[in-house]
Backbone as a ProteinNet text record, in pm:
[ID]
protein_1_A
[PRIMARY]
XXXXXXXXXXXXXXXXXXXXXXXXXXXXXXXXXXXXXXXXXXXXXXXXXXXXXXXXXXXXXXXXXXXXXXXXXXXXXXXXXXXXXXXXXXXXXXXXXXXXXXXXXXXXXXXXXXXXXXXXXXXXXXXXXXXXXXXXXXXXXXXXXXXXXXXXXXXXXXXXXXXXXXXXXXXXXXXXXXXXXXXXXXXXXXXXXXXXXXXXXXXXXXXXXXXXXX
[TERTIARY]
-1320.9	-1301.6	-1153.3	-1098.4	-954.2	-870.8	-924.7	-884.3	-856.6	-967.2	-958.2	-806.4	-762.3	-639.1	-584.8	-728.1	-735.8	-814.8	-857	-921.6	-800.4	-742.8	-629.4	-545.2	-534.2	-385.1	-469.6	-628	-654.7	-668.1	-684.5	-685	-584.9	-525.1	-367	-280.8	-264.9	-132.2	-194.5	-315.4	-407.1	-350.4	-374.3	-377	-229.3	-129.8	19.2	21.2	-58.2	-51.2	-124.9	-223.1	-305.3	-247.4	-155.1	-117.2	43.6	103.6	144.2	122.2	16.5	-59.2	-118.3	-231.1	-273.5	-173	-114.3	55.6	24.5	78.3	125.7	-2.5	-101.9	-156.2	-148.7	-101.1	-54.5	104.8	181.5	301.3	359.5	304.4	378.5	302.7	213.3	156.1	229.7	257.9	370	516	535.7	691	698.4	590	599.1	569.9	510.5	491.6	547.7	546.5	713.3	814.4	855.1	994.3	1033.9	941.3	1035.9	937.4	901.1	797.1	715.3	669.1	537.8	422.6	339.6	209.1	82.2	22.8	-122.5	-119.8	-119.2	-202.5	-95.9	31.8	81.5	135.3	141.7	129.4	-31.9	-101.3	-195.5	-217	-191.1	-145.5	-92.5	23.9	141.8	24.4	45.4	-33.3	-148.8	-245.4	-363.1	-289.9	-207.3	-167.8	-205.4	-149.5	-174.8	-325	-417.2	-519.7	-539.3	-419.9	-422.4	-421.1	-268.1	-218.5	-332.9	-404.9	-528.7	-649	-671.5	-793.6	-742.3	-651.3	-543.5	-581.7	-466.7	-487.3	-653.1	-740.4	-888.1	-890.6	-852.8	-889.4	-864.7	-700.3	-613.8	-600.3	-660	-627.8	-685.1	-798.8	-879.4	-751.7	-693.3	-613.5	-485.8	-420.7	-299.1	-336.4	-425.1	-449	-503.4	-506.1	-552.2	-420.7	-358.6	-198.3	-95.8	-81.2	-2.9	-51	-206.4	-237.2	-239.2	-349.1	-319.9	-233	-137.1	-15.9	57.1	80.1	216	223	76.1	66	69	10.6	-32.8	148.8	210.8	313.9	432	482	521.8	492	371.2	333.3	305.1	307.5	337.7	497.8	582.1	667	733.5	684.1	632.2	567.9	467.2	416.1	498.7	552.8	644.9	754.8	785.4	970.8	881.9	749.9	688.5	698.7	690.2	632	842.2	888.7	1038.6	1093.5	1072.3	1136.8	1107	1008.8	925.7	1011.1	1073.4	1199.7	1311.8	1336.4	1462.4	1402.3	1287.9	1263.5	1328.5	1389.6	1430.2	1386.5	1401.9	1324.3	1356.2	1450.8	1469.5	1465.6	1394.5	1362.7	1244.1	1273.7	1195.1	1050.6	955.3	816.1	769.6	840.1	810.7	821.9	929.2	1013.3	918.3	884.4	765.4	651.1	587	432.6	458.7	574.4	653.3	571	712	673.4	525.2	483.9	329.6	230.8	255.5	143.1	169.5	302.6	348.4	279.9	326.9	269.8	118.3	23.7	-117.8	-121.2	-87.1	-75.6	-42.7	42.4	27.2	-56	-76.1	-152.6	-318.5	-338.7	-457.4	-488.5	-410.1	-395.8	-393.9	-307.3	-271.1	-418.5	-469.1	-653.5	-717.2	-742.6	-808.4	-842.2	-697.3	-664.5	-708.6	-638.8	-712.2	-862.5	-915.1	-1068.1	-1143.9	-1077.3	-1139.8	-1101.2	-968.6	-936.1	-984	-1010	-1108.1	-1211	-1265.4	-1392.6	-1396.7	-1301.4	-1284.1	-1323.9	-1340.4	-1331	-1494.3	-1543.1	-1561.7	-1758.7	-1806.4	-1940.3	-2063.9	-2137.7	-2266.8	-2319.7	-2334.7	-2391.8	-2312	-2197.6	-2070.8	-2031.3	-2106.7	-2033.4	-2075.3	-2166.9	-2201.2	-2101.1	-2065.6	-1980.7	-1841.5	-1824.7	-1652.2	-1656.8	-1757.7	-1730	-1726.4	-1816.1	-1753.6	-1625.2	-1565.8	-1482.3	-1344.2	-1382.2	-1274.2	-1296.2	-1397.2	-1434.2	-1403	-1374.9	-1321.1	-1153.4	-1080.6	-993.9	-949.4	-1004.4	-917.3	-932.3	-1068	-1060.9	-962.6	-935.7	-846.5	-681.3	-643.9	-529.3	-511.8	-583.3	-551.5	-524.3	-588.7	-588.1	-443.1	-414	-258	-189.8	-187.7	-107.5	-49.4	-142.2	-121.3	-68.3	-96.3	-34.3	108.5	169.4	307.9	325.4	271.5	344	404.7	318.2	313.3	446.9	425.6	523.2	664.4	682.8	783.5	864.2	810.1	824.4	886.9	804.6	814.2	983.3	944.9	1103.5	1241.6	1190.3	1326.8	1380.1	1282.4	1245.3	1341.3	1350	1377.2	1532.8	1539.8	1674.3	1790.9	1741.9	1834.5	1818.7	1782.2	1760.1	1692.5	1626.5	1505.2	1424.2	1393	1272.8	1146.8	1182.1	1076.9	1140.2	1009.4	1032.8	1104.8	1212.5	1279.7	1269.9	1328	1296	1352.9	1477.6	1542.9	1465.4	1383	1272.8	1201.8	1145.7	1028.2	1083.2	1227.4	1241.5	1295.6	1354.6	1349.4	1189.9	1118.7	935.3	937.4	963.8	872.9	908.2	1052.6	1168.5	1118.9	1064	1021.6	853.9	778.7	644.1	639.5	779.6	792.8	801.3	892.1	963.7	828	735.3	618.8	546.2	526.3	430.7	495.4	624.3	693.2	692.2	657.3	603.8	470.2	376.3	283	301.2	421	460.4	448	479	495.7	326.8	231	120.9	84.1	102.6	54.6	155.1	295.9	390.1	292	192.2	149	46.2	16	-113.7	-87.3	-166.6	-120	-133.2	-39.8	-63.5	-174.2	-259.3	-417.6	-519.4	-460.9	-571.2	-621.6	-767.7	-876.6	-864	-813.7	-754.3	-936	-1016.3	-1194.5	-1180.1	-1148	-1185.2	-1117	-928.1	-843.2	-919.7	-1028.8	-1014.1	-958.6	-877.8	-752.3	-812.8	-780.7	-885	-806.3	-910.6	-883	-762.4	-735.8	-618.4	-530.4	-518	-370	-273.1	-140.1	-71.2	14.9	-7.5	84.2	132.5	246.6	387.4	364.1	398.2	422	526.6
2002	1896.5	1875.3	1905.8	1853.9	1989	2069.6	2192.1	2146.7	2039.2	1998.6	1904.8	1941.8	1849.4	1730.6	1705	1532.5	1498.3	1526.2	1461.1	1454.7	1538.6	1562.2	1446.5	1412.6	1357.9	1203.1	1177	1032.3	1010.5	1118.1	1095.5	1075.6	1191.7	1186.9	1084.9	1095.1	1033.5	837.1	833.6	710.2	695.2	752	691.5	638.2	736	599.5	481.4	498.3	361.3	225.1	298.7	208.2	177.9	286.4	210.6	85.6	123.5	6.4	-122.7	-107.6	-230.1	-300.1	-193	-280.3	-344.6	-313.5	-397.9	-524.9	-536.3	-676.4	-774.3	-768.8	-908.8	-944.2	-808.1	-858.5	-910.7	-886.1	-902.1	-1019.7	-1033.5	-1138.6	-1279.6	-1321.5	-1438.7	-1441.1	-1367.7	-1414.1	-1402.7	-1368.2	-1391.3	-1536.4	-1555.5	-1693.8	-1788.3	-1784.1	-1881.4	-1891.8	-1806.2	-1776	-1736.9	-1688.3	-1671.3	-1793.7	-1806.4	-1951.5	-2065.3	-2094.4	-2225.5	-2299.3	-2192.5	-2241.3	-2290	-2341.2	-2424.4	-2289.3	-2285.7	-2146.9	-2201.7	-2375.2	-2342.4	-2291.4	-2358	-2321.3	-2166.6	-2070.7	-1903.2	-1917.6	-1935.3	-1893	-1915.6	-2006.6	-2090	-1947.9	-1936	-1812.2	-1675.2	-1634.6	-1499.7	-1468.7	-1570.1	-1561.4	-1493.2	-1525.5	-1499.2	-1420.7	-1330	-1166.6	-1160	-1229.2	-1179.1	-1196.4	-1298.5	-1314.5	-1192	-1125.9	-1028.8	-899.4	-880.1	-789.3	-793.1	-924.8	-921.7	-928.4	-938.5	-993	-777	-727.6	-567.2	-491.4	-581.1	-527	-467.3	-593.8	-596.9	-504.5	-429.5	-326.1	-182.6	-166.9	-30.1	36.7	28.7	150.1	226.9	123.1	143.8	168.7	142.8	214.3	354.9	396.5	534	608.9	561.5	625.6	643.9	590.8	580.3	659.1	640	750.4	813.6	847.9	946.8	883.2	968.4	965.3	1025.6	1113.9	1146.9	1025	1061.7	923.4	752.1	731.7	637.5	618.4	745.5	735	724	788.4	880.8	731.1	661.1	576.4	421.2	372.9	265.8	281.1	428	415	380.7	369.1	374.4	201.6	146.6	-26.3	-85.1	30.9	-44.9	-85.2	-2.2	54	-39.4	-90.3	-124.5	-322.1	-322.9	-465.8	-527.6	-419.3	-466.5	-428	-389.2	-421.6	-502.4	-564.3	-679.8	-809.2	-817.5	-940.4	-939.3	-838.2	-874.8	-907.3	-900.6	-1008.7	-1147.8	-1236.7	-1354.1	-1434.4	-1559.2	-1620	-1768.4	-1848.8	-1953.7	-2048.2	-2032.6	-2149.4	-2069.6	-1933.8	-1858	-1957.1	-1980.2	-2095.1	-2009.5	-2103.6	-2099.8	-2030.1	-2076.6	-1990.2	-1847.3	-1827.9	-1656.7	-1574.5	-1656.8	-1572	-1538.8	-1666.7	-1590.9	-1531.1	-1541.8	-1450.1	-1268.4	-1260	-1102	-1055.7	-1172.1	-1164.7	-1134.3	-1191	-1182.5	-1057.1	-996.6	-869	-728.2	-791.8	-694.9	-663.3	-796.9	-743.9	-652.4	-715.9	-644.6	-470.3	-429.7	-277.3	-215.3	-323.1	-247.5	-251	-296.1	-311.3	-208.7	-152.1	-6.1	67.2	69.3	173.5	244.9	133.7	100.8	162.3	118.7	183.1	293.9	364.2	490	563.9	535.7	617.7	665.7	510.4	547.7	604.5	651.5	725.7	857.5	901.7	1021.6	1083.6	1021.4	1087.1	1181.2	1135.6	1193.3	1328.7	1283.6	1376.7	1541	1564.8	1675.1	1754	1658.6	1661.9	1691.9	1808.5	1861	1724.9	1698.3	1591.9	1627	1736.5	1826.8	1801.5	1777.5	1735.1	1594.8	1449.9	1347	1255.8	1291.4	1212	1258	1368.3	1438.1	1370.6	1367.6	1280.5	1161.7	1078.2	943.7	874.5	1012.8	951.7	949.3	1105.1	1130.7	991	1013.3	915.8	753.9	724.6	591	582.3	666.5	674.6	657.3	757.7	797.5	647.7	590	448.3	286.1	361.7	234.3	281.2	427	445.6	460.7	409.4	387.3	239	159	15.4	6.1	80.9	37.8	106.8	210.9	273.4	197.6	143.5	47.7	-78.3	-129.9	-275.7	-223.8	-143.9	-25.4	-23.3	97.8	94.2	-11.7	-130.3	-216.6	-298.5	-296.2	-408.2	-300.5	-175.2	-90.7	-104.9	-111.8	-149.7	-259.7	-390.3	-510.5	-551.9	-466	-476.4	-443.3	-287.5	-198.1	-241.9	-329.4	-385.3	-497.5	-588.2	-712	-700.6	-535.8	-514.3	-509.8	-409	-416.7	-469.3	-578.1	-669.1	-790.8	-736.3	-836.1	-998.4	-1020.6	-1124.4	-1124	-1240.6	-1283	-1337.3	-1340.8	-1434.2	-1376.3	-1350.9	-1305.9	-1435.3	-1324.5	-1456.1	-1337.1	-1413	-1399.3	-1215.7	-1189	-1083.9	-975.5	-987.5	-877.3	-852.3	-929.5	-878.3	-773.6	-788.1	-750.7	-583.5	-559.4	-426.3	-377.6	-452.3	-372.3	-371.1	-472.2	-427.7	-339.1	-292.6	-195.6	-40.7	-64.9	102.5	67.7	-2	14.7	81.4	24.4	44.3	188.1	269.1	344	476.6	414.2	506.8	533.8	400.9	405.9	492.4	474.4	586.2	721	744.3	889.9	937.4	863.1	900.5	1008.3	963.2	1015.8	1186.5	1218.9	1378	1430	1351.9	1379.9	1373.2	1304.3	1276.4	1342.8	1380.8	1475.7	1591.6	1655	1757.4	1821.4	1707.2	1678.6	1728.5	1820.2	1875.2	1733.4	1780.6	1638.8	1609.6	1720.8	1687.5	1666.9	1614.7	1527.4	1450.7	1406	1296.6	1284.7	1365.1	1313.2	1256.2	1303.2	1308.1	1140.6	1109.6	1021.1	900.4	903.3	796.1	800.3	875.1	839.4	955.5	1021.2	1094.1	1209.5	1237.3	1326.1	1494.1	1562.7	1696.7	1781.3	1743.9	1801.6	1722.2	1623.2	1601.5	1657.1	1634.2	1748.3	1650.1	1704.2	1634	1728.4	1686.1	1783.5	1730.9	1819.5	1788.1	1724.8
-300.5	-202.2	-169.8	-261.2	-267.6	-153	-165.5	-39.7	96.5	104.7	290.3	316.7	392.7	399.7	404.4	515.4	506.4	403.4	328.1	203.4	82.1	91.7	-8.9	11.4	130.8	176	131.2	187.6	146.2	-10.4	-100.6	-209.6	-299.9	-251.9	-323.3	-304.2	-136.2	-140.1	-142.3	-96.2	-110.7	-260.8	-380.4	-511.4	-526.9	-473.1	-483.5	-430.3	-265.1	-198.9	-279.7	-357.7	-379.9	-554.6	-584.5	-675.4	-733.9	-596.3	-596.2	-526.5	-450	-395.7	-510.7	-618.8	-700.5	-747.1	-798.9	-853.2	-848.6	-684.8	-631.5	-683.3	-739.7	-776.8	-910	-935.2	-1102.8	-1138	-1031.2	-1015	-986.7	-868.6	-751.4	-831.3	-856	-918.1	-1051.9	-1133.7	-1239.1	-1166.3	-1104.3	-1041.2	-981	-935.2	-841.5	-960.6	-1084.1	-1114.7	-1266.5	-1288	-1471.2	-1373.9	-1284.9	-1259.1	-1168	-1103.9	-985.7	-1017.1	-1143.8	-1178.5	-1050.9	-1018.7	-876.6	-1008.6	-895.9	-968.9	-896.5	-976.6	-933.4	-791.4	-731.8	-643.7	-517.5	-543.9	-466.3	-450.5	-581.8	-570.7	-516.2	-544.2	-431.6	-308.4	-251.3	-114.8	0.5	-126.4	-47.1	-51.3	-193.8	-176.6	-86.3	-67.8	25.2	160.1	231.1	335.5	375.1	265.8	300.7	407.8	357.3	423.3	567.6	631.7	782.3	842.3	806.6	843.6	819.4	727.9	736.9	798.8	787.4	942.2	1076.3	1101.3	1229.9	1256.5	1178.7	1208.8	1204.1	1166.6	1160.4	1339.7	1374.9	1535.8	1613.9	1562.6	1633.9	1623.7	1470.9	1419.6	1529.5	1562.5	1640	1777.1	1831.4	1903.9	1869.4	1761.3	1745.3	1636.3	1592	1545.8	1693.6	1817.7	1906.5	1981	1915.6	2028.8	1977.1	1792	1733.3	1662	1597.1	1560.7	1411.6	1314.2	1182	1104.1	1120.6	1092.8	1089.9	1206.2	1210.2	1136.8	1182.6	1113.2	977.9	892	729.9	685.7	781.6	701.1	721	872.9	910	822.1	876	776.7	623.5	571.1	393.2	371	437.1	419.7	420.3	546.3	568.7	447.6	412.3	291.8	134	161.7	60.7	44.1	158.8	204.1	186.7	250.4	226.3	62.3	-23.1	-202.3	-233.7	-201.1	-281.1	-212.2	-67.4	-54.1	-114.8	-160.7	-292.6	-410.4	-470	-559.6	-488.2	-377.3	-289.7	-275.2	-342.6	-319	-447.2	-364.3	-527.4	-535.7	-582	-639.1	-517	-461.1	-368.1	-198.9	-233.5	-71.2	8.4	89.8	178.3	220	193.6	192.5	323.1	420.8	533.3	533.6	502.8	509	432.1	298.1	193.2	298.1	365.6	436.5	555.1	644.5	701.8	648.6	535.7	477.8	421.4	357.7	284	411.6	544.9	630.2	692.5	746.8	756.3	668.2	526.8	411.9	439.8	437.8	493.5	605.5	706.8	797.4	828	727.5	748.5	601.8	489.7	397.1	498.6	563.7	619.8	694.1	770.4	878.3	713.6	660.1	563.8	478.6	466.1	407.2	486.9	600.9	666.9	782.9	765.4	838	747	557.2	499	443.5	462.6	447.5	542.5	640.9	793.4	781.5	706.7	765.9	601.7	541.3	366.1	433.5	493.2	522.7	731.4	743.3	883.7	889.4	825.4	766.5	679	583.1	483.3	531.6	502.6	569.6	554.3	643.6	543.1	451.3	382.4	228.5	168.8	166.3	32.9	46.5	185.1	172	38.1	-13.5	-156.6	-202.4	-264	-391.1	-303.3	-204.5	-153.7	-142.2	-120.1	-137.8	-329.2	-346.7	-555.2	-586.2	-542.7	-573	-547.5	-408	-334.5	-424.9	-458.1	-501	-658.3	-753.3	-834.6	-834.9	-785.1	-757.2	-709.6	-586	-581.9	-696.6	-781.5	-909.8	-1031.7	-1029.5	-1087.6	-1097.7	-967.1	-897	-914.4	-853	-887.9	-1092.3	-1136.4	-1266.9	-1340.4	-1305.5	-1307.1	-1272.9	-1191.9	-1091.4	-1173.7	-1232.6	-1316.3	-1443.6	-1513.3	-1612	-1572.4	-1510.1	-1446.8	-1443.3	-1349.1	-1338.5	-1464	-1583.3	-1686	-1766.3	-1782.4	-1849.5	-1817.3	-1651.1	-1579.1	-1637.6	-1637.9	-1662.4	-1777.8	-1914.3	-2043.1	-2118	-1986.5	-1987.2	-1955.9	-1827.9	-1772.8	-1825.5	-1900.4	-1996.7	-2103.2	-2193.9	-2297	-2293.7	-2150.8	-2138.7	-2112.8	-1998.2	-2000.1	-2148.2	-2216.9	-2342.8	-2325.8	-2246.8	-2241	-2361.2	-2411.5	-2475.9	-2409.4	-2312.7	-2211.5	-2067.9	-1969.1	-1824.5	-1780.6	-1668.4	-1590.1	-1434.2	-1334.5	-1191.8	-1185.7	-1257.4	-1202.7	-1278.8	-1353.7	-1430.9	-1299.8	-1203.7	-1148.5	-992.3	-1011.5	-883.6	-908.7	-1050.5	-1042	-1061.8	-1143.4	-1082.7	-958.1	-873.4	-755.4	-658.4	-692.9	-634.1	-724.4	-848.6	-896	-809.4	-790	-738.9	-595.5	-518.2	-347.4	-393.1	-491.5	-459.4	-492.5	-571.5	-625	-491.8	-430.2	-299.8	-201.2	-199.1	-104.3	-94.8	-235.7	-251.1	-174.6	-154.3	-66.2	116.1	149.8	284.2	244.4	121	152.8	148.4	71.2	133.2	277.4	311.6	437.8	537.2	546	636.3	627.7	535.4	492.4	637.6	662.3	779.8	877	947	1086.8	1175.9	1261.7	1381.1	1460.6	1450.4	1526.9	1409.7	1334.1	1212.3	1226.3	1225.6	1271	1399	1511.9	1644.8	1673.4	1635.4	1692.3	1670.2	1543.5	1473.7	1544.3	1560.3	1608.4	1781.8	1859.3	1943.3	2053.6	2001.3	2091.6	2178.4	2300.6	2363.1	2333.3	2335.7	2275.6	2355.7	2472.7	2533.6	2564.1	2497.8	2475.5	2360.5	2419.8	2391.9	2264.8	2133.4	2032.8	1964.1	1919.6	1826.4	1708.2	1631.1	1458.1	1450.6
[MASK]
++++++++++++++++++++++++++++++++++++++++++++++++++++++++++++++++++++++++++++++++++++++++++++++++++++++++++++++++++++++++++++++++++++++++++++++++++++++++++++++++++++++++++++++++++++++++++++++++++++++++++++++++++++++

């Protein structure tokens, strides 16, 4: 399975995206609330956001994978995604509430395309006699990414914890994690550069004679 290109690229380079996404809920709720003494409800207040910005892009994807293609997009917005989870260690205890759901509703917003370009272009490819054996595959592969994800992340934490000699997390621990998590997720682009430029074109929509460059 792993031969087809677009399956490769949603699996592979999917398991970085998805493993520093899982991150952020193990992350950002102890940053907000041991590093800048938030109360749960108000880290949850903020964190929810995210979900504006992901149903907001539910509405659009169809049309911007029809406009730049699944290339561009996987390869472009992993990189958004990426640059969204290390600006969360530039937040500090007195960063104004706005600016946070600002980036948090942003952040949904392209992990949401990012989600669901890749759960479209997994399968583009992939014969109806083999889509059981690829949707396991693929459905493993992303419970085992979120779970790496909180792993690294906690290893991260522990590491950077140790070194600056802390006994107890404080604000500037969480921001070199979330600066090694961006930088993991960023690795995903060379999967996805991998992709010829008429990848899923059936799928984004794109009509067969138009003319696209790598």
């Amino acid at each position: 399975m792993l031969r087809l290109p677009t399956f490769h690229a949603s699996v592979m380079g999917g398991f970085l995206i998805r493993m520093g996404v899982g991150a952020t809920p193990f992350l950002l709720p102890l940053m907000l609330q041991l590093g800048f003494g938030y109360t749960p409800f108000e880290s949850g207040m903020l964190t929810c956001s995210t979900a504006i910005g992901a149903i907001f892009m539910k509405t659009i994807v169809a049309k911007v994978l029809e406009r730049f293609g699944f290339k561009k997009v996987l390869s472009w917005n992993a990189l958004l995604v990426a640059l969204s989870m290390a600006v969360y260690g530039l937040f500090r205890a007195d960063t104004p509430h706005v600016l946070m759901l600002v980036v948090f509703v942003l952040g949904g917003f392209s992990r949401s395309l990012q989600f669901t370009s890749l759960n479209a272009i997994a399968f583009a490819d992939v014969e109806q006699s083999r889509m059981s054996h690829a949707t396991s595959l693929s459905s493993v592969a992303q419970q085992l990414a979120a779970g790496f994800g909180v792993t690294v992340a906690a290893m991260t934490l522990q590491v950077v914890t140790t070194l600056q000699g802390h006994q107890i997390l404080v604000s500037s621990d969480f921001a070199w994690s979330f600066l090694v998590m961006g930088l993991l997720t960023s690795c995903s682009v060379f999967f996805f550069l991998a992709l010829d430029a008429r990848s899923g074109a059936a799928l984004a929509g794109a009509s067969t004679d138009r003319s696209v460059t790598r």
